[in-house]
Coordinates of C-alpha atoms in Angstrom, one line a residue:
M867 CA 8.4 16.8 -5.8
T868 CA 11.0 14.1 -5.8
P869 CA 13.6 13.6 -8.6
S870 CA 13.2 11.3 -11.6
S871 CA 15.9 8.9 -10.2
F872 CA 13.3 7.7 -7.6
V873 CA 11.8 4.6 -9.1
S874 CA 9.2 2.0 -7.9
N875 CA 11.6 -0.4 -6.2
S876 CA 13.8 2.0 -4.3
A877 CA 13.6 3.6 -0.9
T878 CA 14.4 6.9 0.7
Y879 CA 14.4 8.3 4.2
S880 CA 12.0 11.2 4.6
N881 CA 12.5 14.2 6.9
P882 CA 9.9 14.0 9.7
I883 CA 9.6 17.8 9.8
S884 CA 9.7 18.4 6.0
P885 CA 8.6 15.2 4.3
E886 CA 9.6 16.5 0.8
Q887 CA 13.2 16.5 1.9
Q888 CA 14.5 13.0 1.3
T889 CA 17.7 11.1 1.6
D890 CA 18.3 8.7 -1.3
F891 CA 20.7 5.8 -1.3
G892 CA 22.8 4.8 -4.4
E893 CA 25.5 6.1 -6.6
D894 CA 25.7 8.3 -9.8
D895 CA 22.1 9.4 -9.4
K896 CA 20.9 5.8 -9.5
P897 CA 19.1 4.5 -6.4
N898 CA 19.8 1.2 -4.9
L899 CA 17.5 -1.7 -5.6
A900 CA 15.3 -2.1 -2.5
I901 CA 13.7 -5.5 -2.6
P902 CA 15.9 -8.2 -4.2
F903 CA 14.7 -10.5 -6.9
T904 CA 15.0 -14.2 -6.5
A905 CA 17.3 -16.3 -8.7
H906 CA 14.3 -17.7 -10.6
E907 CA 12.9 -14.2 -11.2
E908 CA 16.2 -12.9 -12.5
A909 CA 16.6 -16.0 -14.7
F910 CA 13.2 -15.4 -16.3
T911 CA 14.0 -11.8 -17.1
K912 CA 17.4 -12.7 -18.6
T913 CA 15.7 -15.2 -20.9
A914 CA 12.4 -13.5 -21.7
F915 CA 13.6 -9.9 -22.1
A916 CA 15.8 -10.7 -25.1
V917 CA 12.9 -12.5 -26.8
N918 CA 9.9 -10.2 -26.2
G919 CA 10.9 -7.5 -23.8
T920 CA 9.2 -9.1 -20.8
R921 CA 10.7 -9.0 -17.3
T922 CA 9.8 -9.7 -13.7
I923 CA 9.0 -6.5 -11.7
L924 CA 8.2 -5.8 -8.1
W925 CA 5.5 -3.3 -7.1
P926 CA 6.0 -2.3 -3.5
G927 CA 2.9 -0.2 -3.3
G928 CA 1.6 -1.1 0.2
S929 CA 2.1 0.6 3.5
I930 CA 4.6 -0.6 6.1
S931 CA 3.4 -1.9 9.5
Y932 CA 5.7 -1.3 12.5
L933 CA 6.9 -4.5 14.2
G934 CA 8.9 -2.9 17.0
G935 CA 12.6 -1.9 17.3
N936 CA 13.8 -0.8 13.9
K937 CA 11.7 -3.3 11.9
G938 CA 8.5 -3.3 9.8
M939 CA 6.7 -5.5 7.3
F940 CA 4.8 -5.2 4.1
F941 CA 3.7 -7.1 1.0
A942 CA 4.7 -6.3 -2.6
N943 CA 3.3 -7.7 -5.8
V944 CA 5.5 -9.6 -8.2
A945 CA 4.4 -9.4 -11.9
K946 CA 5.4 -10.0 -15.5
Y947 CA 5.6 -6.8 -17.5
N948 CA 7.0 -5.9 -20.9
V949 CA 8.2 -2.8 -22.7
W950 CA 4.8 -2.3 -24.3
G951 CA 3.1 -2.1 -20.9
N952 CA 1.3 -5.5 -21.0
A953 CA 2.0 -9.0 -20.0
S954 CA 0.6 -11.6 -17.6
G955 CA 0.2 -9.1 -14.7
D956 CA 0.4 -9.9 -11.0
E957 CA 1.4 -13.5 -10.2
Y958 CA 1.9 -13.4 -6.4
N959 CA 3.0 -11.2 -3.7
T960 CA 6.1 -11.4 -1.5
L961 CA 6.3 -10.7 2.3
V962 CA 9.1 -8.3 3.0
T963 CA 10.7 -7.4 6.4
V964 CA 12.4 -4.0 6.4
S965 CA 14.9 -2.7 8.9
A966 CA 16.4 0.7 9.1
D967 CA 19.5 2.3 10.6
E968 CA 21.8 5.2 9.8
S969 CA 23.4 3.5 6.8
G970 CA 20.0 3.0 5.1
P971 CA 17.1 0.6 4.9
S972 CA 17.6 -3.1 4.2
F973 CA 14.9 -5.5 2.8
D974 CA 14.5 -9.2 3.4
R975 CA 12.0 -11.3 1.4
T976 CA 10.8 -13.3 4.4
L977 CA 8.4 -15.2 2.2
E978 CA 9.5 -15.2 -1.4
Q979 CA 6.0 -16.2 -2.5
A980 CA 3.1 -15.4 -0.1
F981 CA -0.4 -15.1 -1.6
Y982 CA -1.2 -15.9 -5.2
A983 CA -3.2 -13.9 -7.8
D984 CA -5.9 -16.6 -8.2
G985 CA -7.2 -15.3 -4.8
P986 CA -7.0 -11.9 -3.0
L987 CA -3.4 -10.6 -2.8
W988 CA -3.7 -10.0 1.0
G989 CA -1.5 -7.1 2.1
S990 CA -0.6 -5.9 -1.3
F991 CA -3.1 -3.0 -1.0
G992 CA -1.5 -2.2 2.4
T993 CA -1.2 -3.2 6.0
A994 CA -1.9 -1.4 9.3
A995 CA -1.1 -2.1 12.9
S996 CA -4.0 -2.3 15.3
D997 CA -3.9 -2.4 19.1
V998 CA -7.0 -4.7 18.9
D999 CA -6.5 -6.9 15.9
G1000 CA -2.7 -7.0 15.4
I1001 CA -1.5 -6.7 11.8
L1002 CA -4.3 -6.0 9.3
A1003 CA -3.7 -7.0 5.7
F1004 CA -6.0 -5.4 3.0
A1005 CA -6.9 -6.6 -0.5
S1006 CA -8.7 -4.6 -3.2
T1007 CA -10.7 -7.0 -5.3
Q1008 CA -13.6 -7.1 -7.7
G1009 CA -15.8 -8.0 -4.8
G1010 CA -14.7 -5.0 -2.8
V1011 CA -12.1 -4.1 -0.2
K1012 CA -11.3 -7.0 2.1
V1013 CA -9.2 -7.6 5.2
A1014 CA -7.3 -10.3 7.0
K1015 CA -5.5 -10.1 10.3
V1016 CA -2.6 -11.9 12.2
D1017 CA -0.8 -11.4 15.5
P1018 CA 2.4 -9.5 14.9
E1019 CA 4.6 -12.3 16.2
N1020 CA 3.1 -14.6 13.6
Y1021 CA 3.2 -12.3 10.6
A1022 CA 5.4 -14.6 8.6
D1023 CA 3.2 -17.7 9.2
L1024 CA 0.3 -17.6 6.6
S1025 CA -1.5 -20.4 8.5
K1026 CA -2.1 -18.0 11.4
Y1027 CA -4.0 -15.5 9.3
T1028 CA -7.7 -15.2 9.6
Y1029 CA -10.1 -13.5 7.3
W1030 CA -13.3 -11.4 7.7
N1031 CA -16.2 -13.2 6.0
G1032 CA -18.8 -10.5 6.5
N1033 CA -19.8 -11.8 10.0
E1034 CA -16.7 -13.1 11.8
W1035 CA -13.0 -13.9 11.5
V1036 CA -12.5 -17.3 9.9
P1037 CA -9.4 -19.4 8.8
D1038 CA -10.5 -19.8 5.2
A1039 CA -10.0 -16.9 2.8
P1040 CA -12.9 -15.7 0.7
S1041 CA -12.7 -15.6 -3.1
I1042 CA -11.8 -12.6 -5.2
A1043 CA -15.4 -12.1 -6.4
D1044 CA -17.2 -12.7 -3.1
S1045 CA -18.8 -9.4 -2.0
A1046 CA -20.3 -10.6 1.2
S1047 CA -16.9 -10.7 2.8
A1048 CA -15.9 -7.1 1.8
I1049 CA -15.7 -4.5 4.5
I1050 CA -16.5 -2.0 1.7
P1051 CA -18.5 -3.8 -1.0
G1052 CA -18.4 -2.5 -4.6
L1053 CA -15.2 -0.5 -4.1
N1054 CA -12.0 -1.5 -6.0
P1055 CA -9.6 1.4 -5.6
T1056 CA -6.2 1.4 -7.3
S1057 CA -4.2 2.6 -4.2
G1058 CA -4.8 3.9 -0.7
D1059 CA -4.2 3.6 3.0
F1060 CA -6.0 2.7 6.2
F1061 CA -5.0 4.4 9.4
W1062 CA -6.3 5.2 12.9
S1063 CA -7.2 8.9 13.4
N1064 CA -6.3 10.2 16.8
L1065 CA -8.3 13.3 16.0
Y1066 CA -11.6 11.6 15.1
R1067 CA -10.9 8.4 17.2
T1068 CA -11.9 6.1 14.3
W1069 CA -10.4 4.3 11.3
M1070 CA -10.0 6.3 8.2
F1071 CA -9.4 5.2 4.6
V1072 CA -7.8 7.5 2.0
Y1073 CA -7.6 6.2 -1.5
M1074 CA -7.6 6.9 -5.2
G1075 CA -10.7 5.2 -6.7
T1076 CA -10.0 6.8 -10.1
T1077 CA -7.1 8.8 -11.4
N1078 CA -6.3 12.3 -10.1
V1079 CA -8.7 12.5 -7.1
F1080 CA -8.2 11.4 -3.5
S1081 CA -11.3 10.3 -1.6
Y1082 CA -11.9 9.2 2.0
R1083 CA -14.2 7.2 4.2
Y1084 CA -14.3 6.6 7.9
A1085 CA -15.5 3.7 10.1
L1086 CA -18.9 4.2 11.8
G1087 CA -19.8 2.9 15.2
S1088 CA -21.3 -0.6 15.4
V1089 CA -23.2 -2.0 18.3
T1090 CA -22.6 -5.6 17.3
R1091 CA -18.9 -5.4 16.2
G1092 CA -17.7 -2.8 18.6
A1093 CA -17.2 1.0 18.2
F1094 CA -15.3 2.0 15.1
D1095 CA -14.2 -1.5 14.1
I1096 CA -12.1 -1.9 11.0
T1097 CA -14.8 -4.2 9.6
G1098 CA -17.2 -1.3 9.5
P1099 CA -19.8 -0.3 8.7
W1100 CA -18.1 2.5 6.7
S1101 CA -19.3 6.0 5.7
D1102 CA -20.1 7.1 2.2
E1103 CA -17.3 8.5 0.0
F1104 CA -16.1 12.1 0.3
E1105 CA -13.7 13.9 -1.9
L1106 CA -10.5 14.9 -0.1
Y1107 CA -8.1 16.4 -2.7
D1108 CA -8.0 16.9 -6.4
T1109 CA -4.4 16.5 -7.6
T1110 CA -5.1 18.5 -10.8
L1111 CA -5.0 21.6 -8.6
Q1112 CA -1.2 20.9 -8.4
T1113 CA -0.5 18.6 -11.4
P1114 CA -3.0 19.2 -14.2
A1115 CA -3.9 16.1 -16.2
N1116 CA -2.9 16.1 -19.8
G1117 CA -3.9 13.1 -21.9
D1118 CA -1.8 10.2 -20.7
I1119 CA -0.2 12.3 -18.0
Y1120 CA -2.2 12.1 -14.8
G1121 CA -2.1 11.5 -11.1
Y1122 CA -2.0 7.9 -9.8
A1123 CA -0.5 5.7 -7.1
G1124 CA -1.9 7.9 -4.3
H1125 CA -1.0 7.3 -0.7
A1126 CA -1.7 8.9 2.7
Y1127 CA 0.8 9.2 5.5
S1128 CA -0.6 9.8 9.0
G1129 CA 2.5 9.3 11.0
Y1130 CA 3.9 12.8 10.4
D1131 CA 1.3 14.3 12.7
P1132 CA 0.4 12.1 15.7
T1133 CA -2.5 14.5 16.6
G1134 CA -4.3 13.4 13.5
R1135 CA -5.0 17.0 12.4
S1136 CA -3.1 16.6 9.2
I1137 CA -1.8 14.0 6.8
I1138 CA 0.6 14.0 3.9
L1139 CA -0.5 12.8 0.5
S1140 CA 1.8 11.6 -2.3
W1141 CA 1.1 10.6 -5.9
S1142 CA 2.9 9.9 -9.1
H1143 CA 2.4 12.2 -12.1
G1144 CA 3.5 10.8 -15.4
V1145 CA 6.6 8.5 -15.1
D1146 CA 9.2 10.9 -13.8
Y1147 CA 8.0 12.6 -10.6
E1148 CA 6.3 12.1 -7.2
Y1149 CA 4.3 15.0 -5.7
M1150 CA 3.1 15.8 -2.2
A1151 CA 0.4 17.8 -0.5
K1152 CA -0.6 18.4 3.1
V1153 CA -4.2 18.2 4.1
E1154 CA -5.5 19.5 7.4
F1155 CA -8.6 18.4 9.2
Y1156 CA -10.8 20.5 11.5

C-alpha cells in the first residue's frame, strides 16, 4: 500500500526486491509533478477553473518501454476534467521520454500532442518492447484492442508508425469503431499491460475489464502469422486475481486502474499487480504461475 501523497501525475522509484518499498521525490509530503503541462494547458486551467472548476489533467496510465541506456518512452492522455468528475474527457495524448538517475526521474514531452481522441489513442493503453516488432503501442477502443508498431529509433516520428488492420501492417490507422483491425475484438478494458512471458514463451495480456477483477489472456500459435505473434489469435479470458480479497468493494469504493509488472521476475514465474482503491491508496499483490 502506498501513501495518499502518491497521485496520478507523480513518480517513484520502486525497490526491485521489495516493490512495495518506494522512494518518492518532493517536499513536505507533496510529490513532484512528473509530466509538465504546456503553457496553453496551464492557461486553460487558470481561466476555466475559476469559472466552472474545469482544469487540464494528465493521465499517465500506460506502461513504459525501454529505449536503452537510462531512457524509456510512454504515452499519457491529456483531458479536461472538473471538480464534479465530468467534462469533455480525453482530447489527445502526449509522447513522453523519461530518463532516470540517482537524483530522480525526469520527463520530457517529446511530442506535446501526438494522437487525437477522434481516433484510437495509440500507446495510451500501454506500450511494449518487442525483439521482432520494435515498440508496440496499444489502444483500447469500442472496436476492441488494437496495436501499432514503430522501430525504436523512430518512436517520436508518427509518420513511421504502422497499424495492424486484421491482415497486415499498414501505414493508415483504423478507426475507433473498426473491429476487423482489433487483435482482440469486442474487448475494451479500462487498464492493463502486455508483456512477453519467459516462462510460457508467449505474449500475455493482464487487464481489468471491469472493476475489482484482474483477467488474463495469452497469444496462441499461428501458422500464418508466426508462432505467438502479438497480433494473435488470442486465448479466451481467464480470471487471475480478485482484488476484493484484499480490498473489499464498498459502494463507490472499488478497485480500478490495474496494472501488471513482469520485470521484477525475469523468469516469468511471478508478476506484481497494482491497483487503486478509492482515491487515497495504491495496493499490490504478487501472483505466481506454475
